[in-house]
Structures are given as structure tokens and as C-alpha cells.
Amino acid sequence: MSSRLPAQGAAVSDPVRRIGRRRLLRHTVAAAGGLLAAGPLSGCASPASASGASSLSVWDLFQGGDGMLMDEMIEAVSKGAQGAEGFEVDRTILDWGPSYYTKLAMSAAGGRASDVAAMHLSRLAGYAPGGLVDPFDLDLLAEFGVTADDFTPAVWSRTRHEGTVYAIPLDVHPFIVFYDKKAAEQAGLLTTDGELAPMGSPEALLEAGKALAEATGEAGILFGHVTDTAQNWRLFAGLYAQTGAEFGLPDGGPPEIDVDAAVRVVTLMTRLFDGKSNPNNLDYNGALAAFTSGRGGMAMLGEWELPTLKKSGIDLGAAPFPQVFDEPAVYTDSHSFVLPHQDDPDPDRRREAHRYVAEILKQSLTWASAGHIPAYQPVLAEPEYAALDPQSSYADAAKVAVLDPPNWFAGAGSNFQNRMCQPLQSALLGNTSAEKAVRQMVREADTLLRQPDPVA
């Protein structure tokens, strides 16, 4: 999948041996027909019982570089970081995507749930209403030093269902802009502090693209979207939120979408990527390669590409996605922790699960090294985080984070994102008008809203 979400990456051998047995499960269970339309979890032993009662079972989807960072964080808490009591952790790593969320749902529904699991916050609406995850005890978390005040309201507001908290965010991973500092300076786009200057209007963004193209002698702004299942949606959703309009997906429909605002956004996208200053026909890897080889002045990407970009030798800068409409907003998602449903959870294990989540959050300066913004705000206040370059330059994106609409079929890796991307791709390639693309998006959303929630 070309979207390269933060959880992706090649599997790596486990470098940590002190924290209990690990397993990398590479099932390819199809999720056709909904969250639960998949084969049985015959390859997944019960994590809670496989390693004994003393081992805390954890499921996640972190592989590659993220997986190694999570290893480091788990090793730290297992040793008893900062004087805390340690843990024995049985970590199970699964491939990210629809198959991960299918397995997570089935484990909760079938009494085979882990103690803790990772989940994109944008997927919570598909799990909390159906009882597939259990609520957190906020008093217990507070006992371990974590409270609601430690998170930005923009992110914390998405942790709840009907007023109850079902997820604790680990990070915020926004769709941002990376830029070549030398090209941006030559184009006159930097402040006296060397940071990307505010833009404030669609016209300013268009002019920035032209100025960067002149500075590089090639492309101005790079954006890979062809055949991608998420990129166009990320760009559209962030810009649409900046107009102040809501992209409402109420159960049963019809969709509540401001068509005029959506057309304004798609029109800007087509003007920006017109095939002249800024190419309109790149796929994800093509855009990434063009930027890392110096053939563009700016790239619109997820912050998770930071490790790759740092290896390129570019004098790299980064910033939250520029505000060009009425309100600041940055499209994002969040890796979060959930408590998969257990019919009769052991109180001591649940207490340990809460303590584990709290202790991992306190290690998220390590997580920030890959580019992710720690959701746990006390980490952002540490001098070590301020020294991270360019991570600290886009940390404010967490304050204006916008996630997918809270509906069971939306969120990371969902068919919803894919179906929104297809008409947007047609518009950017010049195969349809902005108006027709938006009408198709409305029809696609209406079709999805008419489908029954498989776990309701």
C-alpha cells in the first residue's frame, strides 16, 4: 500500500529479549463485508494465557523503525524506568491494515483479547459503540500520573464515546509540509527565524508553488496521489476543515457536507497541482523520490516520512500544513491504546494495563525521534523535545488536529478513504471537474451510510 502510514515498514528481528516472548503474525485475513467478515483466528493463541498470568499481553501494529522504537520503550518500562516497578510484556505484532482491525474485533468478540492493544483513534467509532473495547478508569490513570489535562482538547475529544473514554492517545501523526530550506529561502518563504512563513490564503499557496519551482528549476510542490488510497483524502480533509465546514456522516445518512466549501477545496487542489509548477500525476513513491533527490522545493507528506527524508541530505525544514482558508486545521490521526473487551477482566491485570499505558506515554520522547508528535503534553515541555529538529517545528499541529468523521466505516486504512480518493484523483488528473468530483464524493458517502454497522 503506497500510503505508508506510520505503522508500516518491513518486519525486523526482535532486538529485545528481556521483555518476554514476541510473535510476528503475518496473516492476510481479508476484511470483506465489514469488520467481522473474516476467517477464524486459528493462528492466534490467546495472548493472555500463552505466557502465563504474570505476563501483560499487548497487541500492536508497529513494525520497521517504529517497531524498534516501541521495543526500546517497552524495554525501558520493563526494567522499571524512573524508579517504577517493571513489567513482563508479551508483545504480539500484526500487520497493519484491515486485517489488523478484523483480528482485533474478533479477539474481543470471541473472548481472546489482549490486555492492551494499539488502535488508530480514527477507528474508535467502529469499536466502542459495539462493546469491542472497554472504558479506561480515569481515576486509576491519574494515580499513575496521566490525566485528561495532559492532552490537547482537539485529540482528547475523540477518545470518548457517549462521554466515556475508551482510548488513550500515544501520538499525533499529522499530514504536514516538508521543505528544502535553501529553496524556500531563495523563494522568499522563510521568516527571519528561518521557519516557513504563514501563507493565509489560497493565492499565497499557489504563489509559493511557483516561487519554489523557480528556485529549484524543476518542481515547486510535490504530492503523490495516483492510485493511492489515502493521500487525496488527507489533503482534501485538512483543507476542508480550514473552511470551517463540517463533513458530517450521521448514522443512516444523508451525508451533511457543505458542497460549496468542498468545491472550493477541490478547485484549489486542481489549481495547485496543474501539471506546470507542481506536477499532478505522481504516485506516492514518485513524489517521495523526487523530493529526496532535490527535484522539488516542498512535499506534502505525513510526518512519518521524517526518518527517510533525514537520510536524503536535504537541508530539511518542516511545518504544520499551512492555513490558507478561514481556520487553522491539520489533518491527522493518532496511535492510541485501547483495552480490548474482556467479559470478566481480572482487576489486577486491568490495573497493570492502566499502569503500562501510563508508563509507555512517559517514554514517548523516544517515539518522537521518528517524527511522531507525543500526545502526552508533558513530554513536549521537555528541553530534549524542543531540541528535536524539525519535529518541534510542527508540534503545534496537535492543537488543531482534525481526524476522520467519527463513523464506523471511516478512519485509517478504511474503504471510506479509498472511495473519497478516487473522484479526487480524477479531478487532479483533469478527467473531471471539481463540481462533479464533489458530487461523486457525496454519493459515495451516502452509499456507505446506508450500509448497516456490522458490530452494532
PDB file of N, CA and C in Angstrom, residues 291-386:
ATOM      1  N   PHE A 291      11.429  14.420  -4.188  1.00  0.00           N
ATOM      2  CA  PHE A 291      11.820  15.359  -3.144  1.00  0.00           C
ATOM      3  C   PHE A 291      13.180  14.996  -2.555  1.00  0.00           C
ATOM      4  N   THR A 292      13.408  13.724  -2.280  1.00  0.00           N
ATOM      5  CA  THR A 292      14.676  13.328  -1.674  1.00  0.00           C
ATOM      6  C   THR A 292      15.852  13.516  -2.626  1.00  0.00           C
ATOM      7  N   SER A 293      15.585  13.579  -3.922  1.00  0.00           N
ATOM      8  CA  SER A 293      16.661  13.802  -4.887  1.00  0.00           C
ATOM      9  C   SER A 293      16.806  15.274  -5.280  1.00  0.00           C
ATOM     10  N   GLY A 294      16.063  16.159  -4.586  1.00  0.00           N
ATOM     11  CA  GLY A 294      16.209  17.587  -4.812  1.00  0.00           C
ATOM     12  C   GLY A 294      15.480  18.130  -6.015  1.00  0.00           C
ATOM     13  N   ARG A 295      14.479  17.371  -6.502  1.00  0.00           N
ATOM     14  CA  ARG A 295      13.749  17.815  -7.691  1.00  0.00           C
ATOM     15  C   ARG A 295      12.440  18.514  -7.344  1.00  0.00           C
ATOM     16  N   GLY A 296      12.349  19.032  -6.137  1.00  0.00           N
ATOM     17  CA  GLY A 296      11.178  19.788  -5.705  1.00  0.00           C
ATOM     18  C   GLY A 296      11.507  20.550  -4.451  1.00  0.00           C
ATOM     19  N   GLY A 297      10.833  21.675  -4.245  1.00  0.00           N
ATOM     20  CA  GLY A 297      11.136  22.516  -3.094  1.00  0.00           C
ATOM     21  C   GLY A 297      10.335  22.188  -1.853  1.00  0.00           C
ATOM     22  N   MET A 298       9.198  21.539  -2.019  1.00  0.00           N
ATOM     23  CA  MET A 298       8.323  21.224  -0.886  1.00  0.00           C
ATOM     24  C   MET A 298       7.591  19.930  -1.195  1.00  0.00           C
ATOM     25  N   ALA A 299       7.265  19.174  -0.150  1.00  0.00           N
ATOM     26  CA  ALA A 299       6.485  17.950  -0.317  1.00  0.00           C
ATOM     27  C   ALA A 299       5.407  17.893   0.745  1.00  0.00           C
ATOM     28  N   MET A 300       4.211  17.493   0.337  1.00  0.00           N
ATOM     29  CA  MET A 300       3.092  17.299   1.258  1.00  0.00           C
ATOM     30  C   MET A 300       3.042  15.823   1.605  1.00  0.00           C
ATOM     31  N   LEU A 301       3.385  15.516   2.875  1.00  0.00           N
ATOM     32  CA  LEU A 301       3.547  14.132   3.320  1.00  0.00           C
ATOM     33  C   LEU A 301       3.143  14.003   4.775  1.00  0.00           C
ATOM     34  N   GLY A 302       3.023  12.773   5.227  1.00  0.00           N
ATOM     35  CA  GLY A 302       2.855  12.525   6.648  1.00  0.00           C
ATOM     36  C   GLY A 302       4.182  12.667   7.369  1.00  0.00           C
ATOM     37  N   GLU A 303       4.133  13.085   8.629  1.00  0.00           N
ATOM     38  CA  GLU A 303       5.373  13.274   9.375  1.00  0.00           C
ATOM     39  C   GLU A 303       6.164  11.981   9.527  1.00  0.00           C
ATOM     40  N   TRP A 304       5.514  10.833   9.316  1.00  0.00           N
ATOM     41  CA  TRP A 304       6.194   9.555   9.476  1.00  0.00           C
ATOM     42  C   TRP A 304       7.289   9.335   8.441  1.00  0.00           C
ATOM     43  N   GLU A 305       7.356  10.193   7.425  1.00  0.00           N
ATOM     44  CA  GLU A 305       8.433  10.076   6.439  1.00  0.00           C
ATOM     45  C   GLU A 305       9.718  10.759   6.896  1.00  0.00           C
ATOM     46  N   LEU A 306       9.708  11.353   8.081  1.00  0.00           N
ATOM     47  CA  LEU A 306      10.883  12.088   8.544  1.00  0.00           C
ATOM     48  C   LEU A 306      12.153  11.246   8.539  1.00  0.00           C
ATOM     49  N   PRO A 307      12.162  10.010   9.067  1.00  0.00           N
ATOM     50  CA  PRO A 307      13.415   9.244   9.042  1.00  0.00           C
ATOM     51  C   PRO A 307      13.980   9.061   7.640  1.00  0.00           C
ATOM     52  N   THR A 308      13.120   8.822   6.656  1.00  0.00           N
ATOM     53  CA  THR A 308      13.572   8.681   5.270  1.00  0.00           C
ATOM     54  C   THR A 308      14.139   9.989   4.747  1.00  0.00           C
ATOM     55  N   LEU A 309      13.444  11.088   5.017  1.00  0.00           N
ATOM     56  CA  LEU A 309      13.872  12.378   4.489  1.00  0.00           C
ATOM     57  C   LEU A 309      15.182  12.850   5.115  1.00  0.00           C
ATOM     58  N   LYS A 310      15.401  12.507   6.370  1.00  0.00           N
ATOM     59  CA  LYS A 310      16.642  12.927   7.026  1.00  0.00           C
ATOM     60  C   LYS A 310      17.868  12.279   6.390  1.00  0.00           C
ATOM     61  N   LYS A 311      17.669  11.127   5.782  1.00  0.00           N
ATOM     62  CA  LYS A 311      18.786  10.430   5.148  1.00  0.00           C
ATOM     63  C   LYS A 311      19.136  11.023   3.785  1.00  0.00           C
ATOM     64  N   SER A 312      18.304  11.925   3.279  1.00  0.00           N
ATOM     65  CA  SER A 312      18.469  12.419   1.917  1.00  0.00           C
ATOM     66  C   SER A 312      19.575  13.458   1.773  1.00  0.00           C
ATOM     67  N   GLY A 313      19.983  14.074   2.864  1.00  0.00           N
ATOM     68  CA  GLY A 313      20.984  15.124   2.795  1.00  0.00           C
ATOM     69  C   GLY A 313      20.420  16.501   2.521  1.00  0.00           C
ATOM     70  N   ILE A 314      19.102  16.611   2.352  1.00  0.00           N
ATOM     71  CA  ILE A 314      18.459  17.915   2.157  1.00  0.00           C
ATOM     72  C   ILE A 314      18.576  18.731   3.438  1.00  0.00           C
ATOM     73  N   ASP A 315      18.742  20.033   3.295  1.00  0.00           N
ATOM     74  CA  ASP A 315      18.647  20.937   4.451  1.00  0.00           C
ATOM     75  C   ASP A 315      17.156  21.035   4.769  1.00  0.00           C
ATOM     76  N   LEU A 316      16.695  20.142   5.614  1.00  0.00           N
ATOM     77  CA  LEU A 316      15.273  19.859   5.746  1.00  0.00           C
ATOM     78  C   LEU A 316      14.579  20.741   6.770  1.00  0.00           C
ATOM     79  N   GLY A 317      13.454  21.296   6.351  1.00  0.00           N
ATOM     80  CA  GLY A 317      12.565  22.001   7.252  1.00  0.00           C
ATOM     81  C   GLY A 317      11.190  21.359   7.224  1.00  0.00           C
ATOM     82  N   ALA A 318      10.386  21.630   8.228  1.00  0.00           N
ATOM     83  CA  ALA A 318       9.031  21.081   8.282  1.00  0.00           C
ATOM     84  C   ALA A 318       8.134  22.055   9.025  1.00  0.00           C
ATOM     85  N   ALA A 319       6.849  21.989   8.725  1.00  0.00           N
ATOM     86  CA  ALA A 319       5.877  22.892   9.347  1.00  0.00           C
ATOM     87  C   ALA A 319       4.501  22.246   9.316  1.00  0.00           C
ATOM     88  N   PRO A 320       3.614  22.649  10.234  1.00  0.00           N
ATOM     89  CA  PRO A 320       2.229  22.208  10.105  1.00  0.00           C
ATOM     90  C   PRO A 320       1.690  22.604   8.734  1.00  0.00           C
ATOM     91  N   PHE A 321       0.684  21.894   8.260  1.00  0.00           N
ATOM     92  CA  PHE A 321       0.132  22.246   6.959  1.00  0.00           C
ATOM     93  C   PHE A 321      -0.345  23.696   6.989  1.00  0.00           C
ATOM     94  N   PRO A 322       0.042  24.503   6.001  1.00  0.00           N
ATOM     95  CA  PRO A 322      -0.268  25.941   6.051  1.00  0.00           C
ATOM     96  C   PRO A 322      -1.769  26.224   6.077  1.00  0.00           C
ATOM     97  N   GLN A 323      -2.144  27.205   6.868  1.00  0.00           N
ATOM     98  CA  GLN A 323      -3.528  27.671   6.854  1.00  0.00           C
ATOM     99  C   GLN A 323      -3.716  28.574   5.649  1.00  0.00           C
ATOM    100  N   VAL A 324      -4.667  28.218   4.790  1.00  0.00           N
ATOM    101  CA  VAL A 324      -4.934  29.031   3.606  1.00  0.00           C
ATOM    102  C   VAL A 324      -6.399  29.460   3.520  1.00  0.00           C
ATOM    103  N   PHE A 325      -7.257  28.840   4.349  1.00  0.00           N
ATOM    104  CA  PHE A 325      -8.658  29.260   4.410  1.00  0.00           C
ATOM    105  C   PHE A 325      -8.922  29.934   5.755  1.00  0.00           C
ATOM    106  N   ASP A 326     -10.117  29.868   6.270  1.00  0.00           N
ATOM    107  CA  ASP A 326     -10.550  30.704   7.381  1.00  0.00           C
ATOM    108  C   ASP A 326     -10.033  30.283   8.754  1.00  0.00           C
ATOM    109  N   GLU A 327      -9.782  28.980   8.961  1.00  0.00           N
ATOM    110  CA  GLU A 327      -9.437  28.483  10.287  1.00  0.00           C
ATOM    111  C   GLU A 327      -8.214  27.580  10.215  1.00  0.00           C
ATOM    112  N   PRO A 328      -7.364  27.582  11.255  1.00  0.00           N
ATOM    113  CA  PRO A 328      -6.234  26.640  11.265  1.00  0.00           C
ATOM    114  C   PRO A 328      -6.751  25.215  11.479  1.00  0.00           C
ATOM    115  N   ALA A 329      -6.263  24.289  10.719  1.00  0.00           N
ATOM    116  CA  ALA A 329      -6.643  22.886  10.848  1.00  0.00           C
ATOM    117  C   ALA A 329      -5.600  22.046  10.129  1.00  0.00           C
ATOM    118  N   VAL A 330      -5.254  20.913  10.714  1.00  0.00           N
ATOM    119  CA  VAL A 330      -4.287  19.995  10.121  1.00  0.00           C
ATOM    120  C   VAL A 330      -4.872  18.595  10.196  1.00  0.00           C
ATOM    121  N   TYR A 331      -4.967  17.930   9.064  1.00  0.00           N
ATOM    122  CA  TYR A 331      -5.470  16.553   9.064  1.00  0.00           C
ATOM    123  C   TYR A 331      -4.468  15.650   9.779  1.00  0.00           C
ATOM    124  N   THR A 332      -4.979  14.773  10.609  1.00  0.00           N
ATOM    125  CA  THR A 332      -4.103  13.929  11.405  1.00  0.00           C
ATOM    126  C   THR A 332      -4.815  12.658  11.827  1.00  0.00           C
ATOM    127  N   ASP A 333      -4.062  11.799  12.465  1.00  0.00           N
ATOM    128  CA  ASP A 333      -4.606  10.634  13.158  1.00  0.00           C
ATOM    129  C   ASP A 333      -3.769  10.444  14.412  1.00  0.00           C
ATOM    130  N   SER A 334      -4.063   9.426  15.173  1.00  0.00           N
ATOM    131  CA  SER A 334      -3.364   9.211  16.432  1.00  0.00           C
ATOM    132  C   SER A 334      -3.286   7.726  16.723  1.00  0.00           C
ATOM    133  N   HIS A 335      -2.073   7.217  16.941  1.00  0.00           N
ATOM    134  CA  HIS A 335      -1.943   5.882  17.501  1.00  0.00           C
ATOM    135  C   HIS A 335      -2.348   5.972  18.969  1.00  0.00           C
ATOM    136  N   SER A 336      -3.247   5.124  19.378  1.00  0.00           N
ATOM    137  CA  SER A 336      -3.776   5.168  20.735  1.00  0.00           C
ATOM    138  C   SER A 336      -3.775   3.774  21.340  1.00  0.00           C
ATOM    139  N   PHE A 337      -3.940   3.737  22.647  1.00  0.00           N
ATOM    140  CA  PHE A 337      -4.071   2.466  23.350  1.00  0.00           C
ATOM    141  C   PHE A 337      -5.534   2.240  23.724  1.00  0.00           C
ATOM    142  N   VAL A 338      -5.991   1.013  23.560  1.00  0.00           N
ATOM    143  CA  VAL A 338      -7.339   0.628  23.974  1.00  0.00           C
ATOM    144  C   VAL A 338      -7.255  -0.636  24.821  1.00  0.00           C
ATOM    145  N   LEU A 339      -8.346  -0.896  25.538  1.00  0.00           N
ATOM    146  CA  LEU A 339      -8.492  -2.118  26.333  1.00  0.00           C
ATOM    147  C   LEU A 339      -9.504  -3.006  25.618  1.00  0.00           C
ATOM    148  N   PRO A 340      -9.049  -3.966  24.809  1.00  0.00           N
ATOM    149  CA  PRO A 340      -9.999  -4.848  24.118  1.00  0.00           C
ATOM    150  C   PRO A 340     -10.941  -5.507  25.129  1.00  0.00           C
ATOM    151  N   HIS A 341     -12.179  -5.675  24.723  1.00  0.00           N
ATOM    152  CA  HIS A 341     -13.201  -6.154  25.653  1.00  0.00           C
ATOM    153  C   HIS A 341     -12.873  -7.536  26.212  1.00  0.00           C
ATOM    154  N   GLN A 342     -13.040  -7.665  27.512  1.00  0.00           N
ATOM    155  CA  GLN A 342     -12.957  -8.945  28.199  1.00  0.00           C
ATOM    156  C   GLN A 342     -14.214  -9.099  29.047  1.00  0.00           C
ATOM    157  N   ASP A 343     -14.833 -10.269  28.979  1.00  0.00           N
ATOM    158  CA  ASP A 343     -16.087 -10.480  29.694  1.00  0.00           C
ATOM    159  C   ASP A 343     -15.919 -10.366  31.206  1.00  0.00           C
ATOM    160  N   ASP A 344     -14.820 -10.872  31.715  1.00  0.00           N
ATOM    161  CA  ASP A 344     -14.608 -10.861  33.161  1.00  0.00           C
ATOM    162  C   ASP A 344     -13.145 -10.523  33.445  1.00  0.00           C
ATOM    163  N   PRO A 345     -12.759  -9.277  33.211  1.00  0.00           N
ATOM    164  CA  PRO A 345     -11.337  -8.924  33.360  1.00  0.00           C
ATOM    165  C   PRO A 345     -10.867  -9.049  34.802  1.00  0.00           C
ATOM    166  N   ASP A 346      -9.646  -9.534  34.949  1.00  0.00           N
ATOM    167  CA  ASP A 346      -9.041  -9.626  36.267  1.00  0.00           C
ATOM    168  C   ASP A 346      -8.664  -8.217  36.744  1.00  0.00           C
ATOM    169  N   PRO A 347      -9.126  -7.799  37.906  1.00  0.00           N
ATOM    170  CA  PRO A 347      -8.875  -6.420  38.359  1.00  0.00           C
ATOM    171  C   PRO A 347      -7.393  -6.076  38.442  1.00  0.00           C
ATOM    172  N   ASP A 348      -6.570  -7.031  38.868  1.00  0.00           N
ATOM    173  CA  ASP A 348      -5.139  -6.756  38.992  1.00  0.00           C
ATOM    174  C   ASP A 348      -4.492  -6.565  37.620  1.00  0.00           C
ATOM    175  N   ARG A 349      -4.923  -7.378  36.635  1.00  0.00           N
ATOM    176  CA  ARG A 349      -4.369  -7.228  35.298  1.00  0.00           C
ATOM    177  C   ARG A 349      -4.839  -5.919  34.675  1.00  0.00           C
ATOM    178  N   ARG A 350      -6.072  -5.531  34.920  1.00  0.00           N
ATOM    179  CA  ARG A 350      -6.567  -4.259  34.397  1.00  0.00           C
ATOM    180  C   ARG A 350      -5.809  -3.088  35.021  1.00  0.00           C
ATOM    181  N   ARG A 351      -5.506  -3.218  36.295  1.00  0.00           N
ATOM    182  CA  ARG A 351      -4.716  -2.169  36.942  1.00  0.00           C
ATOM    183  C   ARG A 351      -3.335  -2.074  36.289  1.00  0.00           C
ATOM    184  N   GLU A 352      -2.734  -3.221  36.027  1.00  0.00           N
ATOM    185  CA  GLU A 352      -1.431  -3.238  35.381  1.00  0.00           C
ATOM    186  C   GLU A 352      -1.507  -2.686  33.957  1.00  0.00           C
ATOM    187  N   ALA A 353      -2.606  -2.948  33.278  1.00  0.00           N
ATOM    188  CA  ALA A 353      -2.779  -2.415  31.924  1.00  0.00           C
ATOM    189  C   ALA A 353      -2.798  -0.894  31.947  1.00  0.00           C
ATOM    190  N   HIS A 354      -3.487  -0.313  32.911  1.00  0.00           N
ATOM    191  CA  HIS A 354      -3.511   1.142  33.050  1.00  0.00           C
ATOM    192  C   HIS A 354      -2.109   1.678  33.371  1.00  0.00           C
ATOM    193  N   ARG A 355      -1.414   0.984  34.271  1.00  0.00           N
ATOM    194  CA  ARG A 355      -0.069   1.437  34.636  1.00  0.00           C
ATOM    195  C   ARG A 355       0.869   1.335  33.437  1.00  0.00           C
ATOM    196  N   TYR A 356       0.725   0.274  32.646  1.00  0.00           N
ATOM    197  CA  TYR A 356       1.563   0.096  31.460  1.00  0.00           C
ATOM    198  C   TYR A 356       1.351   1.253  30.478  1.00  0.00           C
ATOM    199  N   VAL A 357       0.104   1.592  30.190  1.00  0.00           N
ATOM    200  CA  VAL A 357      -0.190   2.690  29.273  1.00  0.00           C
ATOM    201  C   VAL A 357       0.431   3.988  29.780  1.00  0.00           C
ATOM    202  N   ALA A 358       0.272   4.263  31.066  1.00  0.00           N
ATOM    203  CA  ALA A 358       0.828   5.493  31.633  1.00  0.00           C
ATOM    204  C   ALA A 358       2.346   5.527  31.508  1.00  0.00           C
ATOM    205  N   GLU A 359       3.003   4.406  31.775  1.00  0.00           N
ATOM    206  CA  GLU A 359       4.463   4.380  31.721  1.00  0.00           C
ATOM    207  C   GLU A 359       4.985   4.483  30.293  1.00  0.00           C
ATOM    208  N   ILE A 360       4.302   3.871  29.346  1.00  0.00           N
ATOM    209  CA  ILE A 360       4.715   3.993  27.940  1.00  0.00           C
ATOM    210  C   ILE A 360       4.593   5.448  27.477  1.00  0.00           C
ATOM    211  N   LEU A 361       3.512   6.127  27.874  1.00  0.00           N
ATOM    212  CA  LEU A 361       3.356   7.534  27.492  1.00  0.00           C
ATOM    213  C   LEU A 361       4.533   8.373  27.978  1.00  0.00           C
ATOM    214  N   LYS A 362       5.028   8.063  29.136  1.00  0.00           N
ATOM    215  CA  LYS A 362       6.139   8.837  29.694  1.00  0.00           C
ATOM    216  C   LYS A 362       7.454   8.579  28.956  1.00  0.00           C
ATOM    217  N   GLN A 363       7.470   7.547  28.110  1.00  0.00           N
ATOM    218  CA  GLN A 363       8.648   7.236  27.303  1.00  0.00           C
ATOM    219  C   GLN A 363       8.545   7.794  25.884  1.00  0.00           C
ATOM    220  N   SER A 364       7.539   8.627  25.615  1.00  0.00           N
ATOM    221  CA  SER A 364       7.264   8.977  24.226  1.00  0.00           C
ATOM    222  C   SER A 364       8.223  10.000  23.621  1.00  0.00           C
ATOM    223  N   LEU A 365       9.216  10.480  24.380  1.00  0.00           N
ATOM    224  CA  LEU A 365      10.287  11.235  23.748  1.00  0.00           C
ATOM    225  C   LEU A 365      11.041  10.329  22.770  1.00  0.00           C
ATOM    226  N   THR A 366      11.171   9.059  23.125  1.00  0.00           N
ATOM    227  CA  THR A 366      11.768   8.084  22.211  1.00  0.00           C
ATOM    228  C   THR A 366      10.930   7.969  20.946  1.00  0.00           C
ATOM    229  N   TRP A 367       9.621   7.907  21.106  1.00  0.00           N
ATOM    230  CA  TRP A 367       8.693   7.801  19.967  1.00  0.00           C
ATOM    231  C   TRP A 367       8.807   9.019  19.059  1.00  0.00           C
ATOM    232  N   ALA A 368       9.085  10.173  19.636  1.00  0.00           N
ATOM    233  CA  ALA A 368       9.177  11.412  18.857  1.00  0.00           C
ATOM    234  C   ALA A 368      10.362  11.411  17.907  1.00  0.00           C
ATOM    235  N   SER A 369      11.346  10.583  18.156  1.00  0.00           N
ATOM    236  CA  SER A 369      12.521  10.582  17.285  1.00  0.00           C
ATOM    237  C   SER A 369      12.175  10.161  15.865  1.00  0.00           C
ATOM    238  N   ALA A 370      11.060   9.427  15.683  1.00  0.00           N
ATOM    239  CA  ALA A 370      10.627   9.013  14.348  1.00  0.00           C
ATOM    240  C   ALA A 370       9.773  10.072  13.662  1.00  0.00           C
ATOM    241  N   GLY A 371       9.489  11.160  14.357  1.00  0.00           N
ATOM    242  CA  GLY A 371       8.688  12.232  13.771  1.00  0.00           C
ATOM    243  C   GLY A 371       7.328  12.408  14.392  1.00  0.00           C
ATOM    244  N   HIS A 372       6.837  11.394  15.112  1.00  0.00           N
ATOM    245  CA  HIS A 372       5.504  11.484  15.707  1.00  0.00           C
ATOM    246  C   HIS A 372       5.480  12.544  16.819  1.00  0.00           C
ATOM    247  N   ILE A 373       4.380  13.266  16.909  1.00  0.00           N
ATOM    248  CA  ILE A 373       4.210  14.246  17.984  1.00  0.00           C
ATOM    249  C   ILE A 373       3.670  13.512  19.215  1.00  0.00           C
ATOM    250  N   PRO A 374       4.364  13.535  20.339  1.00  0.00           N
ATOM    251  CA  PRO A 374       3.825  12.884  21.531  1.00  0.00           C
ATOM    252  C   PRO A 374       2.478  13.499  21.915  1.00  0.00           C
ATOM    253  N   ALA A 375       1.490  12.649  22.149  1.00  0.00           N
ATOM    254  CA  ALA A 375       0.189  13.159  22.590  1.00  0.00           C
ATOM    255  C   ALA A 375       0.243  13.595  24.046  1.00  0.00           C
ATOM    256  N   TYR A 376       1.136  12.998  24.815  1.00  0.00           N
ATOM    257  CA  TYR A 376       1.294  13.302  26.233  1.00  0.00           C
ATOM    258  C   TYR A 376       2.090  14.603  26.358  1.00  0.00           C
ATOM    259  N   GLN A 377       1.377  15.678  26.651  1.00  0.00           N
ATOM    260  CA  GLN A 377       1.938  17.024  26.573  1.00  0.00           C
ATOM    261  C   GLN A 377       3.147  17.284  27.476  1.00  0.00           C
ATOM    262  N   PRO A 378       3.244  16.685  28.668  1.00  0.00           N
ATOM    263  CA  PRO A 378       4.447  16.953  29.470  1.00  0.00           C
ATOM    264  C   PRO A 378       5.751  16.637  28.745  1.00  0.00           C
ATOM    265  N   VAL A 379       5.736  15.689  27.808  1.00  0.00           N
ATOM    266  CA  VAL A 379       6.943  15.375  27.054  1.00  0.00           C
ATOM    267  C   VAL A 379       7.325  16.548  26.152  1.00  0.00           C
ATOM    268  N   LEU A 380       6.321  17.239  25.588  1.00  0.00           N
ATOM    269  CA  LEU A 380       6.608  18.375  24.711  1.00  0.00           C
ATOM    270  C   LEU A 380       7.267  19.520  25.465  1.00  0.00           C
ATOM    271  N   ALA A 381       7.075  19.570  26.767  1.00  0.00           N
ATOM    272  CA  ALA A 381       7.654  20.643  27.569  1.00  0.00           C
ATOM    273  C   ALA A 381       9.104  20.368  27.949  1.00  0.00           C
ATOM    274  N   GLU A 382       9.605  19.184  27.632  1.00  0.00           N
ATOM    275  CA  GLU A 382      10.975  18.842  27.993  1.00  0.00           C
ATOM    276  C   GLU A 382      11.964  19.516  27.037  1.00  0.00           C
ATOM    277  N   PRO A 383      13.091  19.996  27.552  1.00  0.00           N
ATOM    278  CA  PRO A 383      14.102  20.633  26.679  1.00  0.00           C
ATOM    279  C   PRO A 383      14.583  19.701  25.571  1.00  0.00           C
ATOM    280  N   GLU A 384      14.607  18.403  25.838  1.00  0.00           N
ATOM    281  CA  GLU A 384      15.058  17.453  24.825  1.00  0.00           C
ATOM    282  C   GLU A 384      14.134  17.438  23.620  1.00  0.00           C
ATOM    283  N   TYR A 385      12.825  17.660  23.850  1.00  0.00           N
ATOM    284  CA  TYR A 385      11.909  17.707  22.708  1.00  0.00           C
ATOM    285  C   TYR A 385      12.095  19.003  21.929  1.00  0.00           C
ATOM    286  N   ALA A 386      12.261  20.105  22.614  1.00  0.00           N
ATOM    287  CA  ALA A 386      12.470  21.387  21.930  1.00  0.00           C
ATOM    288  C   ALA A 386      13.710  21.345  21.052  1.00  0.00           C
TER     289      ALA A 386
END
